Amino acid sequence: MLSLRILINVLEHSSILGILVIGMIFCLLAGRFDLSSESTLGFSAIVGAWLVSTNIHFGSGWLWPPVAVVLLMLAMGAAVGCINSFFIIKLRVNAFIVTLAMLLTLRGFTYVFTNANTMYDFPESFMALGGYSISGMLPVSVILFLGLFLFSQFVLSYTRFGRDLYAIGGNRAAAFAAGIRVDRQTFAAFVISGMLGGLAGWVLAGRLQAVTIGLGEGMVFEVFAAAVIGGVSLSGGKGNMMGPLGGVLLLGVITTGLSVMPISSFWVDAVRGVLILAAVVLWRITEIYEERWRKSIP
Amino acid sequence: MRIFRIVGLSALGCALALSALLSGFAASAADKYRVIYIAPQLNNSADIVIGRNWQEVAQNLGMEAVLKNAETDAKREADEWATAIALGYDAIVGGPVDSFAATINVQKANAAGIPVFMLGRTSAGGKVELIARADNISLGTIAAEELVARIIEQRGEASGKVLELHGPMDQVNARQRSEAIQAVLAKYPNIELIRKLQHWTPEEFFDITKSVASSNDLVGITMGSDVIPGIDAALDSIGQLKKIGDPDHIVLSGIDADPRILDLMGEGMWDVSALQDMVGYGTILAHYIKDYLDGKYKISSAGPIDNPGAPYHGIEARWSEDTEGWEIQTPSRPVDQSNYTDPTLWGNAIKRYQ
Amino acid sequence: MEKEHTVTPEDGEDTAILKVRGLSKTFDHVVALDDVSFDINSQEVLGLVGDNGAGKSTLIKLVSGVYRANAGKVVFGGRQVEFNSPRESRDSGIEVIYQDMALVDELEVWENVFLGRQLRHGFGVIDRKRMIEEAASLLERLGLGSLSPTTQVGYLSGGQKKGVAISRALYWDTRVIFMDEPTAALAVIEIQRVLELIERLREKGVAVVFVSHNLKEILGVTNRIIVLHRGQLTGILDTKETDEDEVIRLMMGGEN
């Protein structure tokens, strides 16, 4: 019973990271990356909370219906993806710089919006995704995040969009010459990443039942770590969803494990770093063996 | 297939990690009380001394005391609370990153029947057995009164521009201290108060101090907490860090009395700080938790606590304005040239933890 | 299933599948291609030679829709065409096999064959099974039966990769294939393989434009040769009636 509860905790804690990782993988497969999703999360949570909460609780006092607000949060995420990809695809600015700038900009906006106040006391339905558990045990966010992983894997394996991303990340020139709409598909990857950032913001707002500045700050490192542990190539064209799901869960186990263990909290970050490194190395070793094995086949 | 290998690998990792961790935890669970303090951060001397002192005292009282770090991250904090609740600690001690975001954590612990205590700061709601913290109003009042006294001493009158670096107003501590400072300074109409919001980062302390000091003739600076460095460096960078006694010296009056500040007092650079007695209230809380779990003592009414022999005997208990539960506040006192070497100050006591 | 097609001449003696007329392209102030006109006949292998910078790749990119021409026109299958992207030219039946081969190393053989044009079930779900089967039978017909369609392309040899690229071109209703240096960086035995494949394509009624620096290969496999020099057409030769010296002379600009 204890271990089941801990396991569900691991899944619940991983759900936010997992949703962001999915978006990042779409971008990574196309040979790009999106640093801004953690800020998209924070920004969407702030704006959403602002619209649904009363002005006593530092909100707008407009009390918009939660359904409209959630749609707006997703649309805002999509808009962030559009802006990112406009600069990256149309103006050919480096993705690192563009999404880093977006990361900082959105984080700055969260301060502007809130004056660094915490917003809370949301309508029940606004907290549905992050806060509810089925029969008090299985959080809705866990089902959502596992479902999203499965669905994304399906998209990658069995749709043109998914296969095109592999081709674009593997050999952009080849993909273009083969008639793949490289720009359009890359654009779609960034839009998906942005929308998932918005979705993650909603889930986290519901889970904490309050929104503060700095939500999601620093998560981008864990997002990359989960993707790399899961065998996604940072240079594009290689990887899938199931590996990074393993990466997300492994990070969840490490983090929860470190909080379960009575080890000094001063050691936690160092130990976590070493464990992440070990996981990446382990992955790389299996990959080297796989390459050898494949080459040995005529 | 690659997919199966990946899933297999990670499943194996998960299983191994979980079983190892659980067995480790189970082995440590003996007949002792298990208590945990989830600190908001452990990146500055004040939070370190609060956490380590509480842990040390709790362990000396025969409890198994665990110290965890939320790293200034509300999500991380929620995760730590959820884990602690699942593990069924006998008591959880919090000191939230964010008062409002922490409320749900407290409510979940309440639902699980785990008593909750708060150290230094508190959640905005939920049922909390006891909050032990400094008296913020006393801190702010002393900081402001000492500031004015020294300005008068140096310049002969209470006039000029004073910078106040205050924290976000949704943090109870930041708000109460700032309000107390403003209340004192309001009595001196010739003092012009320049208030600047910051979020407890050294960069902000440095940048704000530098920009305000270089465009205004300041006579004094005060702040919600002197644990954060940056002010003296900023003044130094524009040539305005002068020794006490120099006619251009800007009076520096802090809150908390960080070890760095004690050193600056030794160098004659810093005037005064209102002491936050973190060693004191951490010790009190550890004792109270032990007595509470043993069933020996539980606060039942407002007024001075009557439990002779306990270190909290005689301290005024009151019903909290923030949470459902009791609260005690330890009063402040000024630290300056006359007493900065006192070994009972937390800024000197912390040397044990380094 | 690959489609066999016969080309009916539009009028009596016109067997040209692709006609290039007065094609010009300028980048900034550099003239890359200047008023070039020629025909490509179906069932012929046309050599395209010229020194580096002569305009060969510009010509290919103009015809296949990567670049837009400043002047001139392209007539394909009797209709004037103007392609805005490689996708459009491919869909019409013009395929380019680039020197860097335009294959994705990370993907498997079958997927490279169907790159950008996957076969699908309903609801946009791709039909892996059918594509793997089709790729296998395609490879078989090209004499590449030993290649498994599920091998990752990155693990193939240079010659095998050419085979994949050519079979891809063949699968679709392709009528003109441009091959940019298809034999570069290949072992001798693999060059032979590629030349055989070109011959087979011609037999199937496909027009092949063969671009190479190796004049021996050009003279050995082509029917006609067109020569470019600094963006200008300096000669259209019948392979049977020419020799290496003449081709080289034209490549140098036609002087001496």
XYZ file of N, CA, C and O in Angstrom, chain B residues 42-123:
328
model
N 17.671 26.184 1.185
C 18.809 26.069 2.098
C 20.008 26.709 1.419
O 21.082 26.137 1.347
N 19.776 27.892 0.873
C 20.840 28.535 0.113
C 21.361 29.796 0.804
O 22.065 30.578 0.208
N 20.958 30.007 2.029
C 21.473 31.177 2.756
C 21.626 30.804 4.217
O 21.042 29.835 4.704
N 22.415 31.583 4.909
C 22.774 31.219 6.282
C 21.559 31.130 7.193
O 21.494 30.255 8.059
N 20.571 32.005 7.008
C 19.419 31.995 7.912
C 18.640 30.688 7.803
O 18.341 30.045 8.811
N 18.324 30.287 6.569
C 17.553 29.053 6.413
C 18.358 27.833 6.843
O 17.807 26.871 7.368
N 19.655 27.879 6.612
C 20.486 26.759 7.046
C 20.467 26.652 8.569
O 20.294 25.572 9.128
N 20.596 27.775 9.234
C 20.653 27.709 10.695
C 19.293 27.304 11.268
O 19.220 26.539 12.231
N 18.218 27.772 10.674
C 16.884 27.348 11.139
C 16.759 25.841 11.027
O 16.405 25.142 11.980
N 17.083 25.331 9.845
C 16.914 23.901 9.583
C 17.851 23.044 10.420
O 17.421 22.103 11.082
N 19.127 23.388 10.408
C 20.097 22.543 11.094
C 19.911 22.581 12.614
O 20.029 21.559 13.293
N 19.619 23.751 13.133
C 19.428 23.857 14.579
C 18.197 23.057 15.007
O 18.239 22.298 15.976
N 17.099 23.197 14.243
C 15.887 22.438 14.583
C 16.183 20.938 14.552
O 15.806 20.184 15.442
N 16.869 20.511 13.485
C 17.174 19.089 13.317
C 18.026 18.580 14.482
O 17.755 17.519 15.056
N 19.024 19.378 14.840
C 19.940 18.973 15.903
C 19.197 18.830 17.230
O 19.331 17.827 17.931
N 18.368 19.833 17.530
C 17.641 19.790 18.802
C 16.668 18.608 18.814
O 16.580 17.868 19.792
N 15.977 18.414 17.678
C 15.007 17.313 17.608
C 15.701 15.966 17.782
O 15.190 15.080 18.474
N 16.842 15.825 17.167
C 17.572 14.561 17.307
C 18.036 14.353 18.742
O 17.971 13.247 19.283
N 18.495 15.431 19.349
C 18.935 15.320 20.742
C 17.786 14.943 21.664
O 18.003 14.375 22.738
N 16.558 15.258 21.227
C 15.389 14.885 22.032
C 14.945 13.450 21.740
O 13.923 12.998 22.238
N 15.699 12.733 20.904
C 15.407 11.326 20.655
C 14.468 11.077 19.496
O 13.951 9.973 19.339
N 14.227 12.098 18.663
C 13.365 11.884 17.490
C 14.247 11.688 16.260
O 15.399 12.128 16.218
N 13.674 11.019 15.269
C 14.402 10.917 14.012
C 13.978 12.104 13.155
O 12.846 12.164 12.679
N 14.880 13.056 12.976
C 14.513 14.318 12.320
C 15.166 14.405 10.945
O 16.366 14.234 10.814
N 14.338 14.640 9.923
C 14.820 14.710 8.540
C 14.647 16.140 8.041
O 13.657 16.795 8.333
N 15.636 16.597 7.287
C 15.617 17.959 6.748
C 15.570 17.873 5.224
O 16.420 17.231 4.607
N 14.558 18.468 4.605
C 14.452 18.459 3.144
C 14.396 19.874 2.604
O 14.071 20.813 3.324
N 14.663 19.995 1.323
C 14.850 21.308 0.716
C 13.923 21.467 -0.484
O 13.989 20.692 -1.435
N 13.057 22.462 -0.466
C 12.144 22.682 -1.598
C 12.758 23.570 -2.673
O 12.146 23.805 -3.714
N 13.947 24.066 -2.421
C 14.687 24.840 -3.420
C 13.886 25.999 -4.030
O 13.906 26.214 -5.246
N 13.178 26.713 -3.201
C 12.420 27.911 -3.623
C 11.454 27.617 -4.757
O 11.188 28.482 -5.584
N 10.936 26.398 -4.798
C 10.099 25.984 -5.920
C 8.797 25.414 -5.359
O 8.802 24.383 -4.689
N 7.684 26.094 -5.626
C 6.407 25.678 -5.039
C 6.014 24.272 -5.475
O 5.415 23.512 -4.723
N 6.363 23.904 -6.712
C 6.026 22.566 -7.191
C 6.855 21.522 -6.459
O 6.361 20.507 -5.999
N 8.146 21.821 -6.331
C 9.037 20.915 -5.620
C 8.548 20.725 -4.188
O 8.541 19.617 -3.643
N 8.094 21.816 -3.586
C 7.606 21.751 -2.221
C 6.371 20.856 -2.125
O 6.274 20.009 -1.237
N 5.462 21.010 -3.092
C 4.259 20.161 -3.092
C 4.656 18.691 -3.208
O 4.084 17.815 -2.556
N 5.649 18.411 -4.044
C 6.125 17.032 -4.202
C 6.676 16.485 -2.888
O 6.383 15.349 -2.498
N 7.478 17.307 -2.209
C 8.077 16.847 -0.949
C 6.995 16.569 0.102
O 7.071 15.584 0.831
N 6.004 17.455 0.148
C 4.904 17.244 1.107
C 4.155 15.960 0.784
O 3.847 15.167 1.662
N 3.862 15.758 -0.506
C 3.103 14.562 -0.890
C 3.864 13.307 -0.489
O 3.284 12.336 0.014
N 5.166 13.320 -0.710
C 5.970 12.159 -0.351
C 5.967 11.949 1.162
O 5.799 10.826 1.652
N 6.144 13.027 1.891
C 6.172 12.915 3.348
C 4.838 12.383 3.888
O 4.807 11.560 4.801
N 3.751 12.844 3.259
C 2.423 12.360 3.697
C 2.296 10.873 3.395
O 1.853 10.083 4.227
N 2.730 10.482 2.190
C 2.638 9.067 1.822
C 3.472 8.203 2.760
O 3.115 7.078 3.070
N 4.590 8.744 3.188
C 5.466 7.970 4.071
C 4.977 7.955 5.513
O 5.502 7.228 6.348
N 3.984 8.767 5.786
C 3.366 8.733 7.098
C 4.255 9.205 8.240
O 4.370 8.541 9.276
N 4.888 10.341 8.059
C 5.680 10.901 9.172
C 4.768 11.197 10.361
O 3.565 11.409 10.202
N 5.352 11.224 11.554
C 4.560 11.512 12.746
C 4.211 12.989 12.822
O 3.213 13.358 13.437
N 5.068 13.820 12.233
C 4.763 15.259 12.184
C 5.514 15.868 11.018
O 6.612 15.427 10.678
N 4.881 16.858 10.390
C 5.546 17.568 9.296
C 5.709 19.032 9.701
O 4.759 19.661 10.165
N 6.915 19.527 9.524
C 7.179 20.932 9.813
C 7.408 21.638 8.483
O 8.193 21.165 7.655
N 6.708 22.732 8.274
C 6.863 23.475 7.027
C 7.420 24.860 7.259
O 7.513 25.337 8.394
N 7.791 25.479 6.166
C 8.236 26.879 6.188
C 8.103 27.346 4.765
O 9.081 27.464 4.063
N 6.863 27.553 4.310
C 6.544 27.524 2.880
C 7.310 28.511 2.008
O 7.616 29.624 2.432
N 7.542 28.054 0.777
C 8.069 28.921 -0.266
C 7.046 30.021 -0.536
O 7.379 31.184 -0.659
N 5.796 29.588 -0.621
C 4.714 30.524 -0.914
C 3.537 30.213 0.002
O 3.039 29.094 0.024
N 3.102 31.216 0.749
C 2.073 30.985 1.763
C 0.804 30.371 1.186
O 0.219 29.462 1.750
N 0.359 30.894 0.032
C -0.915 30.437 -0.522
C -0.800 29.083 -1.186
O -1.659 28.223 -1.024
N 0.283 28.889 -1.944
C 0.454 27.609 -2.622
C 0.642 26.487 -1.612
O 0.391 25.320 -1.904
N 1.080 26.818 -0.395
C 1.342 25.786 0.607
C 0.066 25.308 1.289
O 0.052 24.246 1.909
N -1.004 26.082 1.179
C -2.219 25.738 1.907
C -2.729 24.346 1.558
O -3.081 23.556 2.433
N -2.718 24.024 0.252
C -3.206 22.709 -0.164
C -2.348 21.592 0.442
O -2.863 20.538 0.818
N -1.060 21.843 0.589
C -0.185 20.829 1.199
C -0.602 20.565 2.641
O -0.688 19.420 3.083
N -0.857 21.663 3.354
C -1.256 21.518 4.755
C -2.587 20.780 4.849
O -2.763 19.873 5.667
N -3.514 21.146 3.954
C -4.834 20.492 3.993
C -4.730 18.998 3.713
O -5.437 18.186 4.302
N -3.808 18.631 2.805
C -3.631 17.198 2.518
C -3.055 16.463 3.724
O -3.438 15.330 4.014
N -2.127 17.107 4.421
C -1.576 16.493 5.635
C -2.667 16.386 6.702
O -2.774 15.374 7.398
N -3.493 17.427 6.815
C -4.618 17.395 7.756
C -5.514 16.198 7.455
O -5.906 15.457 8.348
N -5.805 16.024 6.156
C -6.699 14.928 5.762
C -6.084 13.577 6.101
O -6.791 12.613 6.395
N -4.751 13.505 6.051
C -4.080 12.244 6.358
C -3.861 12.081 7.856
O -3.290 11.086 8.297
N -4.283 13.080 8.617
C -4.177 12.978 10.065
C -2.778 13.209 10.611
O -2.450 12.777 11.713
N -1.927 13.863 9.830
C -0.564 14.141 10.300
C -0.508 15.564 10.851
O -0.888 16.510 10.160
N -0.079 15.734 12.100
C -0.002 17.093 12.647
C 1.046 17.941 11.921
O 2.107 17.449 11.564
N 0.690 19.199 11.700
C 1.557 20.112 10.950
C 2.028 21.242 11.853
O 1.243 21.767 12.661
N 3.301 21.585 11.752
C 3.874 22.712 12.488
C 4.573 23.621 11.481
O 4.897 23.197 10.381
N 4.774 24.867 11.877
C 5.432 25.793 10.962
C 6.587 26.491 11.645
O 6.487 26.875 12.814
N 7.655 26.660 10.881
C 8.878 27.232 11.433
C 9.267 28.474 10.625
O 9.491 28.380 9.427
N 9.275 29.611 11.276
C 9.760 30.828 10.614
C 8.714 31.526 9.777
O 8.559 32.723 9.827
N 8.025 30.770 8.920
C 6.944 31.346 8.118
C 5.751 30.393 8.189
O 5.875 29.306 8.731
N 4.655 30.760 7.565
C 3.485 29.876 7.634
C 2.688 29.892 6.337
O 2.858 30.771 5.501
N 1.867 28.881 6.212
C 0.926 28.831 5.100
C -0.176 29.855 5.368
O -0.306 30.360 6.477
